[in-house]
């Protein structure tokens, strides 16, 4: 069995009992960074398991051997530095290779950054689209133009050093009055959600240095009148 195990994005108490048990029972634990995961595992007294690095730079090379071990009867867990594997993190390629080989895959419910950011944003969350990280250079403007017409609530990940630039681009492509919620340090001590128009949130982070990883929730556009959807309407 291949298990995909979500790990805390902040508070260690967000780890589930089932996740801890499976990691203790696993024959092998695949992790994005053995040093980062070693801290997590030590916290939960999981110290006798072999760790193997499995990340975006080597996953194509390691997947075949992992699948062979799964076919041989081993139970293997995949974790990333934080959150749910496969969500802007490694996981998809191994899952595809395992399922094509007839291996059973189970993903545990658990920590991920975008769900709490979305639900606490105050924006419609009945329909939404997850964009993850926008393209850095090639295709970025094209994607922003497309998203300007998106009627659903949008979820976008961003690093602190690019937040101000991204918000400036939102002003340009979405309009200054589009409502957003910029969430940072989710589930950590300094968790913060800054809500308002794009212009208001941009001014906040021009005055206050952005710190921590960000999840930005963007109000969708109402195609009927060309304006952003109001909160009582479907996203």
Short mmCIF file of C-alpha atoms in Angstrom, two decimals:
data_model
loop_
_atom_site.label_atom_id
_atom_site.label_comp_id
_atom_site.label_asym_id
_atom_site.label_seq_id
_atom_site.Cartn_x
_atom_site.Cartn_y
_atom_site.Cartn_z
CA UNK A 1 0.00 0.00 0.00
CA UNK A 2 1.12 3.53 -0.76
CA UNK A 3 -0.10 6.07 1.78
CA UNK A 4 -0.06 9.82 1.18
CA UNK A 5 0.20 11.46 4.58
CA UNK A 6 -0.58 15.16 5.13
CA UNK A 7 1.75 16.86 7.61
CA UNK A 8 1.16 20.10 9.56
CA UNK A 9 1.56 23.41 7.74
CA UNK A 10 2.22 25.03 11.10
CA UNK A 11 1.00 23.71 14.43
CA UNK A 12 2.27 20.20 15.19
CA UNK A 13 -1.07 19.43 16.88
CA UNK A 14 -2.69 19.34 13.43
CA UNK A 15 -1.15 15.89 12.85
CA UNK A 16 -3.78 13.11 13.03
CA UNK A 17 -3.56 9.98 15.19
CA UNK A 18 -3.91 7.79 12.10
CA UNK A 19 -1.07 9.58 10.32
CA UNK A 20 1.25 9.00 13.27
CA UNK A 21 0.32 5.33 13.48
CA UNK A 22 0.89 4.69 9.78
CA UNK A 23 4.26 6.43 9.84
CA UNK A 24 5.30 4.26 12.78
CA UNK A 25 4.20 1.10 10.96
CA UNK A 26 5.63 1.98 7.51
CA UNK A 27 8.47 0.00 5.95
CA UNK A 28 9.75 3.17 4.27
CA UNK A 29 8.99 6.88 4.54
CA UNK A 30 9.47 9.03 1.45
CA UNK A 31 10.03 12.70 2.19
CA UNK A 32 10.76 15.90 0.33
CA UNK A 33 13.63 16.87 2.65
CA UNK A 34 14.98 14.31 5.13
CA UNK A 35 16.17 17.06 7.50
CA UNK A 36 12.78 18.79 7.67
CA UNK A 37 10.87 15.52 8.00
CA UNK A 38 13.37 14.25 10.56
CA UNK A 39 12.32 17.05 12.91
CA UNK A 40 8.64 16.14 12.48
CA UNK A 41 9.22 12.43 13.01
CA UNK A 42 11.39 12.99 16.06
CA UNK A 43 8.63 15.14 17.57
CA UNK A 44 6.26 12.16 17.37
CA UNK A 45 8.94 9.68 18.51
CA UNK A 46 9.22 8.03 15.11
CA UNK A 47 12.97 7.46 15.10
CA UNK A 48 13.53 3.93 13.79
CA UNK A 49 12.31 4.32 10.21
CA UNK A 50 14.43 4.62 7.11
CA UNK A 51 13.88 7.89 5.28
CA UNK A 52 14.31 8.26 1.53
CA UNK A 53 14.41 11.58 -0.32
CA UNK A 54 11.66 11.87 -2.93
CA UNK A 55 11.26 15.33 -4.45
CA UNK A 56 10.62 17.09 -7.75
CA UNK A 57 14.25 16.76 -8.82
CA UNK A 58 14.50 12.97 -8.46
CA UNK A 59 10.95 11.58 -8.52
CA UNK A 60 11.18 10.34 -12.10
CA UNK A 61 14.31 8.41 -11.24
CA UNK A 62 13.14 6.90 -7.94
CA UNK A 63 9.52 6.04 -8.76
CA UNK A 64 10.26 2.74 -10.54
CA UNK A 65 12.24 1.31 -7.62
CA UNK A 66 9.57 2.46 -5.16
CA UNK A 67 6.84 0.76 -7.18
CA UNK A 68 8.86 -2.47 -7.18
CA UNK A 69 9.09 -2.33 -3.40
CA UNK A 70 5.34 -1.76 -3.18
CA UNK A 71 4.75 -4.76 -5.46
CA UNK A 72 6.99 -6.74 -3.13
CA UNK A 73 4.57 -6.16 -0.26
CA UNK A 74 5.98 -3.13 1.53
CA UNK A 75 3.85 -0.37 3.00
CA UNK A 76 5.30 3.00 2.06
CA UNK A 77 4.29 6.47 3.25
CA UNK A 78 4.88 9.67 1.28
CA UNK A 79 5.10 12.98 3.11
CA UNK A 80 6.25 16.45 2.07
CA UNK A 81 7.70 19.33 4.08
CA UNK A 82 4.20 20.56 4.91
CA UNK A 83 0.64 19.94 3.77
CA UNK A 84 -0.85 17.26 1.53
CA UNK A 85 1.39 15.54 -1.04
CA UNK A 86 0.45 16.41 -4.61
CA UNK A 87 -0.91 19.88 -3.77
CA UNK A 88 1.86 22.13 -5.14
CA UNK A 89 4.23 19.40 -3.88
CA UNK A 90 5.59 16.08 -5.18
CA UNK A 91 3.15 13.17 -5.28
CA UNK A 92 1.30 13.08 -8.59
CA UNK A 93 3.95 11.20 -10.57
CA UNK A 94 4.42 8.44 -7.99
CA UNK A 95 0.67 8.01 -7.54
CA UNK A 96 0.23 7.65 -11.30
CA UNK A 97 3.01 5.07 -11.56
CA UNK A 98 1.69 3.13 -8.57
CA UNK A 99 -1.92 3.02 -9.73
CA UNK A 100 -0.87 1.96 -13.24
CA UNK A 101 1.06 -0.90 -11.62
CA UNK A 102 -2.05 -2.01 -9.72
CA UNK A 103 -0.87 -0.71 -6.34
CA UNK A 104 -3.54 0.50 -3.93
CA UNK A 105 -3.12 4.14 -2.93
CA UNK A 106 -4.76 5.80 0.04
CA UNK A 107 -4.60 9.50 0.87
CA UNK A 108 -5.39 10.55 4.41
CA UNK A 109 -7.47 13.67 5.04
CA UNK A 110 -5.52 16.30 6.88
CA UNK A 111 -3.57 19.52 6.78
CA UNK A 112 -3.44 21.70 3.69
CA UNK A 113 -3.02 25.46 3.52
CA UNK A 114 -5.71 26.47 1.04
CA UNK A 115 -8.81 25.04 2.77
CA UNK A 116 -8.61 27.13 5.97
CA UNK A 117 -7.58 30.19 3.93
CA UNK A 118 -10.61 29.76 1.65
CA UNK A 119 -13.15 29.06 4.37
CA UNK A 120 -12.02 31.95 6.58
CA UNK A 121 -11.78 34.46 3.72
CA UNK A 122 -15.41 35.55 3.80
CA UNK A 123 -15.59 34.96 0.04
CA UNK A 124 -17.85 32.34 -1.58
CA UNK A 125 -16.43 28.85 -1.15
CA UNK A 126 -19.18 26.70 -2.70
CA UNK A 127 -17.34 26.80 -6.04
CA UNK A 128 -13.67 27.62 -6.42
CA UNK A 129 -10.58 26.95 -8.53
CA UNK A 130 -7.13 26.13 -7.20
CA UNK A 131 -4.32 27.79 -9.15
CA UNK A 132 -1.38 27.11 -6.84
CA UNK A 133 1.68 29.16 -7.83
CA UNK A 134 1.22 31.30 -10.93
CA UNK A 135 3.87 31.04 -13.70
CA UNK A 136 6.93 33.09 -12.77
CA UNK A 137 7.67 34.51 -16.21
CA UNK A 138 6.50 32.77 -19.38
CA UNK A 139 2.72 32.64 -19.54
CA UNK A 140 2.09 34.74 -16.43
CA UNK A 141 0.35 37.64 -18.19
CA UNK A 142 -1.74 35.25 -20.27
CA UNK A 143 -2.82 33.38 -17.14
CA UNK A 144 -3.73 36.59 -15.32
CA UNK A 145 -5.85 37.73 -18.27
CA UNK A 146 -7.68 34.39 -18.18
CA UNK A 147 -8.20 34.53 -14.43
CA UNK A 148 -9.62 38.06 -14.70
CA UNK A 149 -12.66 36.44 -16.35
CA UNK A 150 -12.92 33.51 -13.90
CA UNK A 151 -16.33 33.54 -12.11
CA UNK A 152 -15.30 31.21 -9.29
CA UNK A 153 -13.35 32.16 -6.18
CA UNK A 154 -9.63 31.69 -6.92
CA UNK A 155 -6.89 30.25 -4.69
CA UNK A 156 -3.32 31.36 -5.37
CA UNK A 157 -0.10 30.55 -3.52
CA UNK A 158 2.66 33.12 -3.27
CA UNK A 159 6.01 33.63 -1.53
CA UNK A 160 6.54 36.70 0.69
CA UNK A 161 9.14 38.27 -1.60
CA UNK A 162 6.67 38.37 -4.52
CA UNK A 163 3.44 39.31 -2.71
CA UNK A 164 3.57 43.05 -3.39
CA UNK A 165 4.39 42.56 -7.08
CA UNK A 166 1.59 40.01 -7.42
CA UNK A 167 -0.94 42.34 -5.77
CA UNK A 168 0.14 45.14 -8.10
CA UNK A 169 -0.58 42.81 -11.03
CA UNK A 170 -3.96 41.94 -9.50
CA UNK A 171 -4.78 45.66 -9.48
CA UNK A 172 -3.89 45.83 -13.16
CA UNK A 173 -5.69 42.70 -14.34
CA UNK A 174 -8.54 42.24 -11.82
CA UNK A 175 -9.19 45.87 -10.90
CA UNK A 176 -8.45 47.66 -7.64
CA UNK A 177 -11.91 46.99 -6.17
CA UNK A 178 -11.87 43.19 -6.50
CA UNK A 179 -12.08 41.73 -2.99
CA UNK A 180 -9.38 39.41 -1.72
CA UNK A 181 -8.10 37.79 1.46
CA UNK A 182 -4.35 37.39 1.91
CA UNK A 183 -3.58 34.72 4.49
CA UNK A 184 -0.11 34.07 5.84
CA UNK A 185 1.50 31.74 8.38
CA UNK A 186 -1.58 29.50 8.49
CA UNK A 187 -1.77 27.44 11.69
CA UNK A 188 1.31 29.17 13.10
CA UNK A 189 1.75 31.62 15.97
CA UNK A 190 1.66 34.71 13.74
CA UNK A 191 -1.23 33.62 11.50
CA UNK A 192 -2.91 36.58 9.84
CA UNK A 193 -5.64 37.21 7.28
CA UNK A 194 -5.81 40.63 5.65
CA UNK A 195 -9.16 41.17 3.91
CA UNK A 196 -10.36 43.98 1.69
CA UNK A 197 -10.04 45.25 -1.85
CA UNK A 198 -6.90 44.49 -3.83
CA UNK A 199 -5.81 48.12 -3.38
CA UNK A 200 -6.36 48.03 0.40
CA UNK A 201 -4.44 44.78 0.87
CA UNK A 202 -1.65 46.01 -1.40
CA UNK A 203 -1.26 49.19 0.67
CA UNK A 204 -1.15 47.09 3.86
CA UNK A 205 1.76 45.01 2.63
CA UNK A 206 3.57 48.00 1.21
CA UNK A 207 3.58 49.37 4.75
CA UNK A 208 4.09 46.04 6.51
CA UNK A 209 6.79 43.71 5.21
CA UNK A 210 5.24 40.40 4.02
CA UNK A 211 6.52 37.43 6.01
CA UNK A 212 5.71 33.73 5.71
CA UNK A 213 4.08 31.78 2.91
CA UNK A 214 0.86 33.28 1.53
CA UNK A 215 -2.46 31.92 0.30
CA UNK A 216 -4.38 34.63 -1.55
CA UNK A 217 -8.11 34.16 -2.06
CA UNK A 218 -9.52 36.23 -4.92
CA UNK A 219 -13.18 37.03 -5.55
CA UNK A 220 -14.51 35.76 -8.86
CA UNK A 221 -15.99 37.89 -11.62
CA UNK A 222 -19.71 38.14 -12.23
CA UNK A 223 -20.02 37.59 -15.97
CA UNK A 224 -23.53 39.09 -16.08
CA UNK A 225 -22.42 42.64 -15.41
CA UNK A 226 -18.63 42.44 -15.71
CA UNK A 227 -18.05 43.12 -12.01
CA UNK A 228 -16.71 40.90 -9.25
CA UNK A 229 -19.33 38.57 -7.80
CA UNK A 230 -21.02 39.84 -4.66
CA UNK A 231 -20.75 37.70 -1.56
CA UNK A 232 -24.30 36.36 -1.71
CA UNK A 233 -23.84 35.02 -5.23
CA UNK A 234 -22.26 31.75 -6.27
CA UNK A 235 -18.52 32.02 -6.88
#
